[in-house]
Every structure is written in C-alpha cells, then in structure tokens.
mmCIF file of C-alpha atoms and ligand atoms in Angstrom:
data_model
loop_
_atom_site.group_PDB
_atom_site.id
_atom_site.type_symbol
_atom_site.label_atom_id
_atom_site.label_comp_id
_atom_site.label_asym_id
_atom_site.label_seq_id
_atom_site.Cartn_x
_atom_site.Cartn_y
_atom_site.Cartn_z
ATOM 1 C CA UNK H 789 -128.929 -31.930 139.018
ATOM 2 C CA UNK H 790 -131.331 -31.391 142.179
ATOM 3 C CA UNK H 791 -132.788 -27.784 141.999
ATOM 4 C CA UNK H 792 -131.781 -25.915 145.308
ATOM 5 C CA UNK H 793 -135.014 -23.678 147.283
ATOM 6 C CA UNK H 794 -133.013 -20.714 148.559
ATOM 7 C CA UNK H 795 -134.123 -18.494 151.049
ATOM 8 C CA UNK H 796 -132.332 -14.628 151.721
ATOM 9 C CA UNK H 797 -133.079 -13.211 155.423
ATOM 10 C CA UNK H 798 -132.322 -9.656 155.327
ATOM 11 C CA UNK H 799 -132.576 -9.157 151.456
ATOM 12 C CA UNK H 800 -132.974 -5.570 151.571
ATOM 13 C CA UNK H 801 -129.916 -4.771 153.835
ATOM 14 C CA UNK H 802 -126.363 -3.655 152.613
ATOM 15 C CA UNK H 803 -125.258 -7.805 152.578
ATOM 16 C CA UNK H 804 -128.283 -9.548 151.878
ATOM 17 C CA UNK H 805 -128.740 -6.931 148.336
ATOM 18 C CA UNK H 806 -125.324 -8.412 147.910
ATOM 19 C CA UNK H 807 -126.651 -11.903 148.416
ATOM 20 C CA UNK H 808 -129.144 -11.274 145.709
ATOM 21 C CA UNK H 809 -126.640 -10.379 143.085
ATOM 22 C CA UNK H 810 -124.542 -12.980 143.593
ATOM 23 C CA UNK H 811 -126.864 -15.642 143.445
ATOM 24 C CA UNK H 812 -128.498 -14.096 140.140
ATOM 25 C CA UNK H 813 -124.758 -15.382 138.462
ATOM 26 C CA UNK H 814 -124.646 -18.565 141.192
ATOM 27 C CA UNK H 815 -123.351 -22.012 140.002
ATOM 28 C CA UNK H 816 -126.317 -23.325 142.406
ATOM 29 C CA UNK H 817 -129.374 -24.911 140.104
ATOM 30 C CA UNK H 818 -132.098 -22.721 141.546
ATOM 31 C CA UNK H 819 -135.399 -23.595 142.368
ATOM 32 C CA UNK H 820 -137.866 -21.339 144.791
ATOM 33 C CA UNK H 821 -135.669 -18.259 145.859
ATOM 34 C CA UNK H 822 -137.119 -16.255 148.307
ATOM 35 C CA UNK H 823 -136.524 -12.908 149.751
ATOM 36 C CA UNK H 824 -137.529 -12.402 153.490
ATOM 37 C CA UNK H 825 -137.269 -9.138 155.352
ATOM 38 C CA UNK H 826 -138.772 -7.680 158.322
ATOM 39 C CA UNK H 827 -142.532 -6.444 158.165
ATOM 40 C CA UNK H 828 -141.245 -2.899 157.263
ATOM 41 C CA UNK H 829 -139.795 -4.356 153.861
ATOM 42 C CA UNK H 830 -143.015 -6.942 153.003
ATOM 43 C CA UNK H 831 -144.832 -6.227 149.875
ATOM 44 C CA UNK H 832 -141.893 -4.213 148.008
ATOM 45 C CA UNK H 833 -140.626 -5.312 144.778
ATOM 46 C CA UNK H 834 -137.173 -6.306 142.768
ATOM 47 C CA UNK H 835 -135.991 -7.832 140.162
ATOM 48 C CA UNK H 836 -134.267 -11.186 140.186
ATOM 49 C CA UNK H 837 -132.929 -12.781 136.677
ATOM 50 C CA UNK H 838 -135.318 -10.339 134.647
ATOM 51 C CA UNK H 839 -138.732 -11.380 136.909
ATOM 52 C CA UNK H 840 -140.365 -9.327 139.821
ATOM 53 C CA UNK H 841 -140.167 -10.688 143.241
ATOM 54 C CA UNK H 842 -142.130 -9.404 145.800
ATOM 55 C CA UNK H 843 -139.751 -9.312 149.481
ATOM 56 C CA UNK H 844 -141.614 -11.506 152.279
ATOM 57 C CA UNK H 845 -142.251 -11.116 156.109
ATOM 58 C CA UNK H 846 -139.976 -13.332 157.887
ATOM 59 C CA UNK H 847 -142.022 -16.057 159.831
ATOM 60 C CA UNK H 848 -140.901 -19.455 161.207
ATOM 61 C CA UNK H 849 -143.422 -21.017 157.938
ATOM 62 C CA UNK H 850 -140.786 -19.017 155.848
ATOM 63 C CA UNK H 851 -138.369 -22.047 155.781
ATOM 64 C CA UNK H 852 -140.911 -24.771 154.553
ATOM 65 C CA UNK H 853 -139.796 -26.442 151.771
ATOM 66 C CA UNK H 854 -136.315 -24.452 151.695
ATOM 67 C CA UNK H 855 -133.140 -25.969 151.327
ATOM 68 C CA UNK H 856 -130.633 -23.326 151.938
ATOM 69 C CA UNK H 857 -131.191 -20.359 154.375
ATOM 70 C CA UNK H 858 -128.574 -17.522 154.016
ATOM 71 C CA UNK H 859 -128.883 -15.488 157.111
ATOM 72 C CA UNK H 860 -127.903 -11.674 157.345
ATOM 73 C CA UNK H 861 -130.665 -9.955 159.346
ATOM 74 C CA UNK H 862 -128.682 -9.581 162.695
ATOM 75 C CA UNK H 863 -127.811 -11.891 165.680
ATOM 76 C CA UNK H 864 -131.327 -11.856 167.415
ATOM 77 C CA UNK H 865 -133.076 -12.502 164.151
ATOM 78 C CA UNK H 866 -130.424 -15.729 163.405
ATOM 79 C CA UNK H 867 -130.846 -17.118 167.145
ATOM 80 C CA UNK H 868 -134.431 -16.875 166.836
ATOM 81 C CA UNK H 869 -135.093 -18.492 163.444
ATOM 82 C CA UNK H 870 -132.029 -20.198 162.154
ATOM 83 C CA UNK H 871 -133.160 -23.555 164.459
ATOM 84 C CA UNK H 872 -136.690 -23.284 163.231
ATOM 85 C CA UNK H 873 -135.122 -23.050 159.363
ATOM 86 C CA UNK H 874 -133.075 -26.182 160.278
ATOM 87 C CA UNK H 875 -136.051 -27.658 162.063
ATOM 88 C CA UNK H 876 -137.646 -27.457 158.546
ATOM 89 C CA UNK H 877 -134.746 -29.021 156.671
ATOM 90 C CA UNK H 878 -133.104 -26.065 155.619
ATOM 91 C CA UNK H 879 -129.085 -25.891 155.816
ATOM 92 C CA UNK H 880 -128.265 -22.453 157.319
ATOM 93 C CA UNK H 881 -125.411 -20.040 156.582
ATOM 94 C CA UNK H 882 -125.084 -17.417 159.229
ATOM 95 C CA UNK H 883 -123.631 -14.027 158.562
ATOM 96 C CA UNK H 884 -123.967 -12.682 162.157
ATOM 97 C CA UNK H 885 -122.051 -13.450 165.030
ATOM 98 C CA UNK H 886 -124.364 -15.619 166.919
ATOM 99 C CA UNK H 887 -122.879 -18.932 166.466
ATOM 100 C CA UNK H 888 -119.629 -18.674 165.496
ATOM 101 C CA UNK H 889 -117.597 -19.695 168.591
ATOM 102 C CA UNK H 890 -120.514 -22.735 168.981
ATOM 103 C CA UNK H 891 -117.990 -25.652 169.181
ATOM 104 C CA UNK H 892 -120.901 -27.581 167.297
ATOM 105 C CA UNK H 893 -120.690 -24.923 164.520
ATOM 106 C CA UNK H 894 -117.997 -24.926 161.492
ATOM 107 C CA UNK H 895 -116.725 -21.457 160.924
ATOM 108 C CA UNK H 896 -115.712 -21.377 157.239
ATOM 109 C CA UNK H 897 -113.928 -20.121 154.723
ATOM 110 C CA UNK H 898 -113.778 -22.300 151.856
ATOM 111 C CA UNK H 899 -110.160 -21.498 150.996
ATOM 112 C CA UNK H 900 -108.839 -22.301 154.459
ATOM 113 C CA UNK H 901 -111.114 -25.025 156.117
ATOM 114 C CA UNK H 902 -113.518 -26.363 153.814
ATOM 115 C CA UNK H 903 -113.138 -29.490 155.257
ATOM 116 C CA UNK H 904 -114.842 -28.636 158.465
ATOM 117 C CA UNK H 905 -118.339 -28.193 156.496
ATOM 118 C CA UNK H 906 -118.207 -32.165 156.780
ATOM 119 C CA UNK H 907 -119.080 -31.796 160.601
ATOM 120 C CA UNK H 908 -121.956 -29.254 159.879
ATOM 121 C CA UNK H 909 -125.153 -29.777 161.920
ATOM 122 C CA UNK H 910 -127.506 -27.423 160.024
ATOM 123 C CA UNK H 911 -125.702 -24.366 161.168
ATOM 124 C CA UNK H 912 -122.407 -22.690 159.064
ATOM 125 C CA UNK H 913 -121.031 -19.744 160.164
ATOM 126 C CA UNK H 914 -119.583 -17.286 158.282
ATOM 127 C CA UNK H 915 -116.782 -15.366 159.916
ATOM 128 C CA UNK H 916 -116.751 -11.685 160.552
ATOM 129 C CA UNK H 917 -115.786 -9.731 157.699
ATOM 130 C CA UNK H 918 -111.889 -8.767 158.740
ATOM 131 C CA UNK H 919 -111.197 -12.419 159.481
ATOM 132 C CA UNK H 920 -112.300 -13.671 156.414
ATOM 133 C CA UNK H 921 -109.540 -11.397 154.262
ATOM 134 C CA UNK H 922 -106.881 -11.843 157.028
ATOM 135 C CA UNK H 923 -107.077 -15.747 156.701
ATOM 136 C CA UNK H 924 -107.215 -15.867 152.701
ATOM 137 C CA UNK H 925 -103.686 -14.202 152.995
ATOM 138 C CA UNK H 926 -102.378 -15.712 155.977
ATOM 139 C CA UNK H 927 -103.396 -19.409 155.682
ATOM 140 C CA UNK H 928 -100.907 -20.115 152.751
ATOM 141 C CA UNK H 929 -98.069 -18.810 155.022
ATOM 142 C CA UNK H 930 -98.992 -20.347 157.883
ATOM 143 C CA UNK H 931 -98.960 -23.599 155.997
ATOM 144 C CA UNK H 932 -96.022 -23.528 154.633
ATOM 145 C CA UNK H 933 -93.991 -21.587 157.053
ATOM 146 C CA UNK H 934 -95.915 -21.543 160.437
ATOM 147 C CA UNK H 935 -97.337 -18.712 162.100
ATOM 148 C CA UNK H 936 -96.469 -17.872 165.904
ATOM 149 C CA UNK H 937 -97.826 -14.241 166.138
ATOM 150 C CA UNK H 938 -100.530 -11.951 164.046
ATOM 151 C CA UNK H 939 -100.903 -8.269 165.491
ATOM 152 C CA UNK H 940 -103.576 -6.665 163.196
ATOM 153 C CA UNK H 941 -104.506 -3.272 162.816
ATOM 154 C CA UNK H 942 -107.536 -2.642 160.276
ATOM 155 C CA UNK H 943 -109.189 0.274 158.695
ATOM 156 C CA UNK H 944 -112.924 -0.620 158.215
ATOM 157 C CA UNK H 945 -115.170 0.663 155.765
ATOM 158 C CA UNK H 946 -118.644 2.046 157.099
ATOM 159 C CA UNK H 947 -120.289 -0.492 154.578
ATOM 160 C CA UNK H 948 -119.741 -2.583 157.091
ATOM 161 C CA UNK H 949 -122.008 -1.268 159.992
ATOM 162 C CA UNK H 950 -124.998 -1.510 157.343
ATOM 163 C CA UNK H 951 -127.037 1.179 155.391
ATOM 164 C CA UNK H 952 -128.430 3.041 158.187
ATOM 165 C CA UNK H 953 -124.466 3.406 158.625
ATOM 166 C CA UNK H 954 -123.583 4.349 155.119
ATOM 167 C CA UNK H 955 -126.327 6.798 155.189
ATOM 168 C CA UNK H 956 -124.802 8.774 158.470
ATOM 169 C CA UNK H 957 -121.604 9.431 156.814
ATOM 170 C CA UNK H 958 -123.081 10.374 153.276
ATOM 171 C CA UNK H 959 -125.065 13.085 155.398
ATOM 172 C CA UNK H 960 -122.234 13.823 157.758
ATOM 173 C CA UNK H 961 -119.997 14.341 154.233
ATOM 174 C CA UNK H 962 -122.667 16.692 152.554
ATOM 175 C CA UNK H 963 -122.747 18.753 155.954
ATOM 176 C CA UNK H 964 -119.103 19.477 156.195
ATOM 177 C CA UNK H 965 -119.249 20.380 152.345
ATOM 178 C CA UNK H 966 -122.175 22.652 153.309
ATOM 179 C CA UNK H 967 -119.736 24.140 155.962
ATOM 180 C CA UNK H 968 -121.974 23.365 158.766
ATOM 181 C CA UNK H 969 -120.473 23.067 162.232
ATOM 182 C CA UNK H 970 -119.451 19.454 163.211
ATOM 183 C CA UNK H 971 -121.463 19.790 166.347
ATOM 184 C CA UNK H 972 -124.330 20.476 164.186
ATOM 185 C CA UNK H 973 -123.843 16.973 162.296
ATOM 186 C CA UNK H 974 -126.046 14.208 163.318
ATOM 187 C CA UNK H 975 -124.595 10.956 164.475
ATOM 188 C CA UNK H 976 -126.821 8.191 165.853
ATOM 189 C CA UNK H 977 -125.267 5.381 164.795
ATOM 190 C CA UNK H 978 -121.533 5.296 164.680
ATOM 191 C CA UNK H 979 -119.387 3.755 166.046
ATOM 192 C CA UNK H 980 -121.806 1.227 167.277
ATOM 193 C CA UNK H 981 -125.850 1.315 167.228
ATOM 194 C CA UNK H 982 -126.097 -0.194 170.480
ATOM 195 C CA UNK H 983 -123.690 1.753 172.557
ATOM 196 C CA UNK H 984 -124.129 5.401 174.337
ATOM 197 C CA UNK H 985 -122.308 7.396 172.531
ATOM 198 C CA UNK H 986 -122.262 8.639 168.696
ATOM 199 C CA UNK H 987 -119.573 10.542 167.024
ATOM 200 C CA UNK H 988 -119.390 12.000 163.592
ATOM 201 C CA UNK H 989 -117.012 9.317 161.187
ATOM 202 C CA UNK H 990 -116.805 11.894 158.022
ATOM 203 C CA UNK H 991 -113.456 13.237 158.134
ATOM 204 C CA UNK H 992 -112.468 10.644 161.246
ATOM 205 C CA UNK H 993 -111.038 7.567 162.188
ATOM 206 C CA UNK H 994 -112.926 5.924 165.042
ATOM 207 C CA UNK H 995 -111.198 3.501 167.056
ATOM 208 C CA UNK H 996 -114.121 1.351 168.007
ATOM 209 C CA UNK H 997 -116.044 -1.188 166.064
ATOM 210 C CA UNK H 998 -118.728 -3.298 168.322
ATOM 211 C CA UNK H 999 -119.091 -2.414 171.749
ATOM 212 C CA UNK H 1000 -116.524 -2.491 174.278
ATOM 213 C CA UNK H 1001 -115.652 -6.222 175.745
ATOM 214 C CA UNK H 1002 -112.849 -7.368 178.296
ATOM 215 C CA UNK H 1003 -109.542 -5.991 178.896
ATOM 216 C CA UNK H 1004 -110.261 -2.913 177.081
ATOM 217 C CA UNK H 1005 -110.737 -4.740 173.595
ATOM 218 C CA UNK H 1006 -113.960 -3.870 171.513
ATOM 219 C CA UNK H 1007 -116.088 -7.337 170.419
ATOM 220 C CA UNK H 1008 -114.815 -6.893 167.070
ATOM 221 C CA UNK H 1009 -111.262 -7.444 168.002
ATOM 222 C CA UNK H 1010 -112.218 -10.338 170.402
ATOM 223 C CA UNK H 1011 -114.037 -11.488 167.095
ATOM 224 C CA UNK H 1012 -110.602 -11.495 165.323
ATOM 225 C CA UNK H 1013 -108.636 -13.007 168.004
ATOM 226 C CA UNK H 1014 -110.888 -15.871 168.695
ATOM 227 C CA UNK H 1015 -111.594 -16.714 165.137
ATOM 228 C CA UNK H 1016 -108.659 -17.148 163.861
ATOM 229 C CA UNK H 1017 -107.588 -19.645 165.736
ATOM 230 C CA UNK H 1018 -110.930 -21.479 165.709
ATOM 231 C CA UNK H 1019 -110.239 -21.348 161.446
ATOM 232 C CA UNK H 1020 -107.090 -22.091 161.609
ATOM 233 C CA UNK H 1021 -107.167 -24.490 164.658
ATOM 234 C CA UNK H 1022 -104.468 -23.351 166.822
ATOM 235 C CA UNK H 1023 -104.968 -22.027 169.908
ATOM 236 C CA UNK H 1024 -101.070 -21.578 170.428
ATOM 237 C CA UNK H 1025 -101.307 -18.767 167.526
ATOM 238 C CA UNK H 1026 -100.723 -15.178 169.638
ATOM 239 C CA UNK H 1027 -103.554 -12.787 167.862
ATOM 240 C CA UNK H 1028 -104.085 -9.390 168.690
ATOM 241 C CA UNK H 1029 -106.251 -6.574 166.952
ATOM 242 C CA UNK H 1030 -107.264 -2.887 166.822
ATOM 243 C CA UNK H 1031 -110.137 -2.205 164.740
ATOM 244 C CA UNK H 1032 -110.765 1.464 163.648
ATOM 245 C CA UNK H 1033 -113.569 2.577 161.472
ATOM 246 C CA UNK H 1034 -112.958 5.172 158.716
ATOM 247 C CA UNK H 1035 -115.003 7.045 156.212
ATOM 248 C CA UNK H 1036 -114.525 4.369 153.097
ATOM 249 C CA UNK H 1037 -117.735 3.188 152.016
ATOM 250 C CA UNK H 1038 -116.884 -0.376 151.305
ATOM 251 C CA UNK H 1039 -113.562 -2.051 151.211
ATOM 252 C CA UNK H 1040 -111.618 -2.875 154.358
ATOM 253 C CA UNK H 1041 -107.836 -2.577 154.611
ATOM 254 C CA UNK H 1042 -105.680 -3.946 157.399
ATOM 255 C CA UNK H 1043 -101.868 -4.112 158.291
ATOM 256 C CA UNK H 1044 -101.265 -7.140 159.070
ATOM 257 C CA UNK H 1045 -98.049 -7.881 161.277
ATOM 258 C CA UNK H 1046 -97.128 -11.769 161.429
ATOM 259 C CA UNK H 1047 -94.222 -13.971 162.983
ATOM 260 C CA UNK H 1048 -93.742 -17.317 161.367
ATOM 261 C CA UNK H 1049 -92.159 -20.259 162.847
ATOM 262 C CA UNK H 1050 -89.609 -21.141 159.943
ATOM 263 C CA UNK H 1051 -87.486 -17.937 158.516
ATOM 264 C CA UNK H 1052 -89.107 -17.046 155.043
ATOM 265 C CA UNK H 1053 -87.936 -13.869 152.086
ATOM 266 C CA UNK H 1054 -90.477 -11.566 150.886
ATOM 267 C CA UNK H 1055 -89.998 -13.075 147.306
ATOM 268 C CA UNK H 1056 -91.443 -16.842 148.824
ATOM 269 C CA UNK H 1057 -94.068 -14.966 150.453
ATOM 270 C CA UNK H 1058 -94.942 -12.998 147.198
ATOM 271 C CA UNK H 1059 -94.787 -16.502 145.706
ATOM 272 C CA UNK H 1060 -97.296 -18.172 147.810
ATOM 273 C CA UNK H 1061 -99.598 -15.431 147.632
ATOM 274 C CA UNK H 1062 -99.416 -14.990 143.822
ATOM 275 C CA UNK H 1063 -100.721 -18.946 143.747
ATOM 276 C CA UNK H 1064 -103.117 -18.864 147.098
ATOM 277 C CA UNK H 1065 -106.739 -19.396 145.818
ATOM 278 C CA UNK H 1066 -108.847 -16.367 146.452
ATOM 279 C CA UNK H 1067 -105.978 -14.313 146.982
ATOM 280 C CA UNK H 1068 -104.548 -11.461 144.340
ATOM 281 C CA UNK H 1069 -100.664 -10.332 144.723
ATOM 282 C CA UNK H 1070 -100.522 -6.661 143.943
ATOM 283 C CA UNK H 1071 -97.131 -6.058 145.424
ATOM 284 C CA UNK H 1072 -95.011 -3.697 143.165
ATOM 285 C CA UNK H 1073 -93.341 -0.624 145.517
ATOM 286 C CA UNK H 1074 -91.235 0.778 142.318
ATOM 287 C CA UNK H 1075 -94.470 0.932 140.477
ATOM 288 C CA UNK H 1076 -96.442 2.324 143.318
ATOM 289 C CA UNK H 1077 -98.687 -1.192 143.352
ATOM 290 C CA UNK H 1078 -100.162 -1.986 146.352
ATOM 291 C CA UNK H 1079 -104.057 -2.860 147.178
ATOM 292 C CA UNK H 1080 -106.632 -0.277 147.482
ATOM 293 C CA UNK H 1081 -110.082 -0.254 149.354
ATOM 294 C CA UNK H 1082 -111.568 1.641 146.538
ATOM 295 C CA UNK H 1083 -110.077 -1.132 143.665
ATOM 296 C CA UNK H 1084 -111.634 -3.975 145.459
ATOM 297 C CA UNK H 1085 -115.215 -2.645 145.572
ATOM 298 C CA UNK H 1086 -117.069 -5.201 143.316
ATOM 299 C CA UNK H 1087 -114.811 -7.981 143.414
ATOM 300 C CA UNK H 1088 -114.469 -11.360 145.190
ATOM 301 C CA UNK H 1089 -110.559 -11.539 145.760
ATOM 302 C CA UNK H 1090 -108.315 -10.407 148.835
ATOM 303 C CA UNK H 1091 -105.695 -8.245 147.782
ATOM 304 C CA UNK H 1092 -102.342 -8.385 149.347
ATOM 305 C CA UNK H 1093 -99.352 -5.950 148.762
ATOM 306 C CA UNK H 1094 -96.701 -3.979 150.842
ATOM 307 C CA UNK H 1095 -94.966 -7.523 152.109
ATOM 308 C CA UNK H 1096 -91.749 -6.642 153.682
ATOM 309 C CA UNK H 1097 -89.781 -7.957 156.563
ATOM 310 C CA UNK H 1098 -89.879 -6.147 159.837
ATOM 311 C CA UNK H 1099 -86.473 -4.432 160.330
ATOM 312 C CA UNK H 1100 -85.636 -5.935 163.587
ATOM 313 C CA UNK H 1101 -87.579 -9.248 163.629
ATOM 314 C CA UNK H 1102 -85.742 -11.967 161.773
ATOM 315 C CA UNK H 1103 -89.480 -13.853 161.405
ATOM 316 C CA UNK H 1104 -91.712 -10.861 161.361
ATOM 317 C CA UNK H 1105 -93.419 -9.696 158.170
ATOM 318 C CA UNK H 1106 -95.543 -6.891 157.130
ATOM 319 C CA UNK H 1107 -98.814 -7.296 155.186
ATOM 320 C CA UNK H 1108 -101.369 -4.712 153.904
ATOM 321 C CA UNK H 1109 -104.821 -7.020 152.982
ATOM 322 C CA UNK H 1110 -107.559 -5.572 151.175
ATOM 323 C CA UNK H 1111 -111.099 -7.038 150.368
ATOM 324 C CA UNK H 1112 -114.851 -5.855 149.771
ATOM 325 C CA UNK H 1113 -116.419 -6.413 153.017
ATOM 326 C CA UNK H 1114 -119.603 -6.792 151.557
ATOM 327 C CA UNK H 1115 -118.656 -9.429 149.212
ATOM 328 C CA UNK H 1116 -115.810 -11.473 150.571
ATOM 329 C CA UNK H 1117 -116.369 -10.605 153.977
ATOM 330 C CA UNK H 1118 -119.947 -11.657 153.893
ATOM 331 C CA UNK H 1119 -121.972 -11.867 151.159
ATOM 332 C CA UNK H 1120 -119.232 -14.108 148.681
ATOM 333 C CA UNK H 1121 -118.116 -15.996 151.272
ATOM 334 C CA UNK H 1122 -121.726 -16.943 152.197
ATOM 335 C CA UNK H 1123 -122.714 -18.159 148.957
ATOM 336 C CA UNK H 1124 -119.355 -19.800 148.410
ATOM 337 C CA UNK H 1125 -119.839 -21.818 151.388
ATOM 338 C CA UNK H 1126 -123.205 -23.200 149.946
ATOM 339 C CA UNK H 1127 -121.662 -23.534 146.249
ATOM 340 C CA UNK H 1128 -118.759 -25.660 148.054
ATOM 341 C CA UNK H 1129 -120.950 -27.839 149.964
ATOM 342 C CA UNK H 1130 -122.903 -28.230 147.047
ATOM 343 C CA UNK H 1131 -120.238 -29.852 145.390
ATOM 344 C CA UNK H 1132 -119.160 -31.813 148.553
ATOM 345 C CA UNK H 1133 -122.840 -33.420 148.319
ATOM 346 C CA UNK H 1134 -123.313 -31.954 151.460
ATOM 347 C CA UNK H 1135 -127.087 -31.342 151.124
ATOM 348 C CA UNK H 1136 -129.204 -33.996 152.138
HETATM 349 N N1 LIG J 1266 -122.469 -5.331 156.473
HETATM 350 C C1 LIG J 1266 -121.216 -6.131 156.630
HETATM 351 O O1 LIG J 1266 -120.393 -6.160 155.834
HETATM 352 C C2 LIG J 1266 -121.074 -7.096 157.372
HETATM 353 C C3 LIG J 1266 -120.444 -8.411 157.175
HETATM 354 C C4 LIG J 1266 -120.634 -9.613 157.851
HETATM 355 C C5 LIG J 1266 -121.894 -9.365 158.459
HETATM 356 N N2 LIG J 1266 -122.661 -8.746 159.017
HETATM 357 C C6 LIG J 1266 -123.581 -9.130 159.547
HETATM 358 O O2 LIG J 1266 -124.818 -9.284 158.729
HETATM 359 C C7 LIG J 1266 -126.157 -8.775 159.301
HETATM 360 C C8 LIG J 1266 -127.019 -7.714 158.669
HETATM 361 O O3 LIG J 1266 -125.886 -6.701 157.984
HETATM 362 P P1 LIG J 1266 -126.358 -5.563 156.975
HETATM 363 O O4 LIG J 1266 -124.956 -4.821 157.208
HETATM 364 O O5 LIG J 1266 -127.003 -6.001 156.109
HETATM 365 O O6 LIG J 1266 -127.361 -4.649 157.887
HETATM 366 P P2 LIG J 1266 -128.283 -3.565 157.175
HETATM 367 O O7 LIG J 1266 -128.152 -3.108 156.153
HETATM 368 O O8 LIG J 1266 -128.789 -3.060 158.335
HETATM 369 O O9 LIG J 1266 -130.151 -4.747 156.566
HETATM 370 C C9 LIG J 1266 -130.524 -5.334 157.978
HETATM 371 C C10 LIG J 1266 -131.407 -6.156 157.356
HETATM 372 O O10 LIG J 1266 -132.169 -7.232 158.627
HETATM 373 C C11 LIG J 1266 -133.366 -7.213 158.427
HETATM 374 N N3 LIG J 1266 -134.325 -7.110 159.349
HETATM 375 C C12 LIG J 1266 -134.274 -5.708 160.474
HETATM 376 N N4 LIG J 1266 -134.849 -6.593 161.467
HETATM 377 C C13 LIG J 1266 -135.479 -7.653 160.854
HETATM 378 C C14 LIG J 1266 -136.450 -8.156 161.780
HETATM 379 N N5 LIG J 1266 -137.113 -8.314 162.681
HETATM 380 N N6 LIG J 1266 -137.434 -9.622 160.798
HETATM 381 C C15 LIG J 1266 -136.436 -9.714 159.334
HETATM 382 N N7 LIG J 1266 -135.458 -9.068 158.972
HETATM 383 C C16 LIG J 1266 -135.002 -8.166 159.706
HETATM 384 C C17 LIG J 1266 -133.623 -5.603 157.338
HETATM 385 O O11 LIG J 1266 -135.039 -5.843 156.772
HETATM 386 P P3 LIG J 1266 -135.977 -4.329 156.642
HETATM 387 O O12 LIG J 1266 -135.314 -3.575 155.741
HETATM 388 O O13 LIG J 1266 -136.800 -4.688 156.745
HETATM 389 O O14 LIG J 1266 -135.357 -3.534 158.229
HETATM 390 C C18 LIG J 1266 -132.383 -5.739 156.029
HETATM 391 O O15 LIG J 1266 -132.958 -6.758 155.496
HETATM 392 C C19 LIG J 1266 -125.719 -8.076 160.611
HETATM 393 O O16 LIG J 1266 -125.681 -9.011 162.019
HETATM 394 C C20 LIG J 1266 -124.003 -7.950 160.583
HETATM 395 O O17 LIG J 1266 -123.540 -7.981 161.574
HETATM 396 C C21 LIG J 1266 -122.606 -7.320 158.170
#
C-alpha cells in the first residue's frame, strides 16, 4: 500500500487542530506528516501518534515530496501556496473559499458528489461549512423527489470564525458575568474580522457572517446559494439564505425550508434521512428528540430533525439540520475527500 506524505497548512488553527486529531485515526497509510503555520508558530511542538512534532513555517519548499496538502489558513494563503503545492506534485484539498467557484475545481461533499473528484486538476475545494451539512440532508431528498426551492436561516457557532473569535466570545461572557457594562466589552473581530464595525456576540445574535456583498446579502449567504447549485449541478434550484452568528462555541444549526418537485410525506423523508450516508435522523417530537448543537460537537454526522410539512404549501417541508462545523463542516469533510480519493485511486 502506497504511503501518503501529508502536510497540514494552518495546523495551529481551529480547523487545523481538528485535522490533526482526525489524521491520527485516518485510514490513509501515512508516510511523512508535516504541520505548517506562520512564522509566529514555527518551532512550537505538538504530539502526533505519540511522537513530538515541530510546527514549521510555511514556505513553497514545504511541499517537496508531499502527496496531500490540506489547506486551512485563509484564502490569501491558499491563493499563493496551493498552486506551489500542486506544482510540486501534491493534491490540495482547500478549506477556504478561494477556489470554490472555479469551474476547473471540484467542490465536493463525498456523500453527494464524489464522482466530481475524477475531474480534479490538483485542487479540490471543501465547501462552506453551512453548505456541507445542508447538502448531506437535502441530497437524498433531491434525488428521490426533486428540489425546486431552498430557503435557509442559519444559527452559526463562533468557532466558524476561528480561534481568536472564540477567545473574544469567552472574554465577553466573563465580562457579562462580572457585570461589566456592555460598552466596555472588547469586540475587535466579530461579526467579521475584515469589516469596519465590530459588535459583541455574547448574549446576542448577529445577522452578518462575512462582509456584505450584492443585493443586501453577505458573502456567506452567497456562498450557500452558489455552492448549493454547483454541488447539486442544478442552476434551476431557487436558493436563498440568511446567515446568523449566535453565541454557541461549536455546532452550526440551520432551519431549512424546501419545496420538492413531487409530493412527499414526512414519514418518507424520515426514512430517506435514516438511510442517507452521513445523516443521522433525530426526530421524535413526542419524546422531545431533535438535533442540538451541543450534542453534535465531536461527531462526524449531520443530524436532522423537526421534519414537518408546511401548513400552506403542499410540497413545502421544514427541517432542522445540525452538525459540528469544525468536523463535517471543515476538517472531516476535507479528510473524507482525501480518503475517498485514495479509495478511488486518484493519487498518482
Ligand atoms: N472554522 C471553521 O469552521 C471553518 C470552516 C470552513 C472553512 N474555514 C476556513 O479555514 C481557514 C482557517 O480557519 P480557522 O477557523 O482554522 O482559522 P484560525 O483559527 O484563525 O487559524 C488560522 C490558521 O492559519 C495560519 N496562518 C495564518 N497566517 C498564516 C501565514 N501567513 N502562513 C501560514 N499560516 C498562516 C495560522 O497559523 P498561526 O497560528 O501561526 O497564526 C493558523 O494555523 C479560513 O480560511 C476559514 O475561512 C473555517
């Protein structure tokens, strides 16, 4: 069995840290493993499979001899270094949004469109965290009953904004408990690091994830809209999104409204979800069973519940979809892409 030499770019980040944990138990036959980050972290040590490893500074030569590079260090870093990695013979799985809508780059959720991996030209994009979990829940329904419309509202965890955002929320929470006035809380990152104004997230809900873009939508909302159509290979599906950050550490929740082409019952959808790869049905209102962000943390699945018919729309269905954004939304989906490619013999 051929050994895989793997590099993780952004190894110290919220996603990178999870990638390291998952790689420890991966089915990939590992050769050399490298952990890369910025100059700030170079020299720091961490443990991997019982061995001490040193974080290295990311430079183009980092990819010499690497077969697989998992990127999670921001779009600018991917733009600059992913082509370098490919030039040196690596396959890149990129977690950032930089290459997602590039027509030459497959955008993959393995349960949904693994076949797209065959067309890769060196780079594979990992979709947005909120899109991934929605795809796992909706693809089985689309395949069986057709999908004409999706309206989603998200309730996204702070870990989706990285380590510093999590620290900011923790400090604001401490300030709240210390009865410090709200105007003295420090807010330098959220809702979006690159934007002009910042607001506290603790005990709040912020209807802005990423910067605002065309027609009053944020980039995060456009990602959900455009990526859904690309992954499902159907531009005719009507998609709209409202993305909201809430003070939850990990686990994105989504209220998803769909309209199907053919009429479908709740029981039929429950049966589909119960059988769908990657999805877990948690839907029993009589027992108060439904997916919760807290319960999703540390799990690879996408949890689906609260499945019910729209009272006025014959083909309208509501669902509640929850998953760990750092795992299925990021680190696990990336590694799953790599493992799937290995099984499909797609590494040269
Ligand atoms: N969090 C999520 O749920 C999620 C989901 C999907 C996609 N993503 C995407 O994944 C990327 C990382 O997200 P994150 O949440 O893990 O962020 P994070 O916690 O802020 O971590 C950022 C990582 O990037 C590294 N980095 C920053 N500048 C660098 C440079 N100049 N050279 C090399 N490494 C550098 C950091 O290393 P240092 O420690 O040395 O600074 C750190 O390892 C982002 O593009 C994000 O949009 C995140």
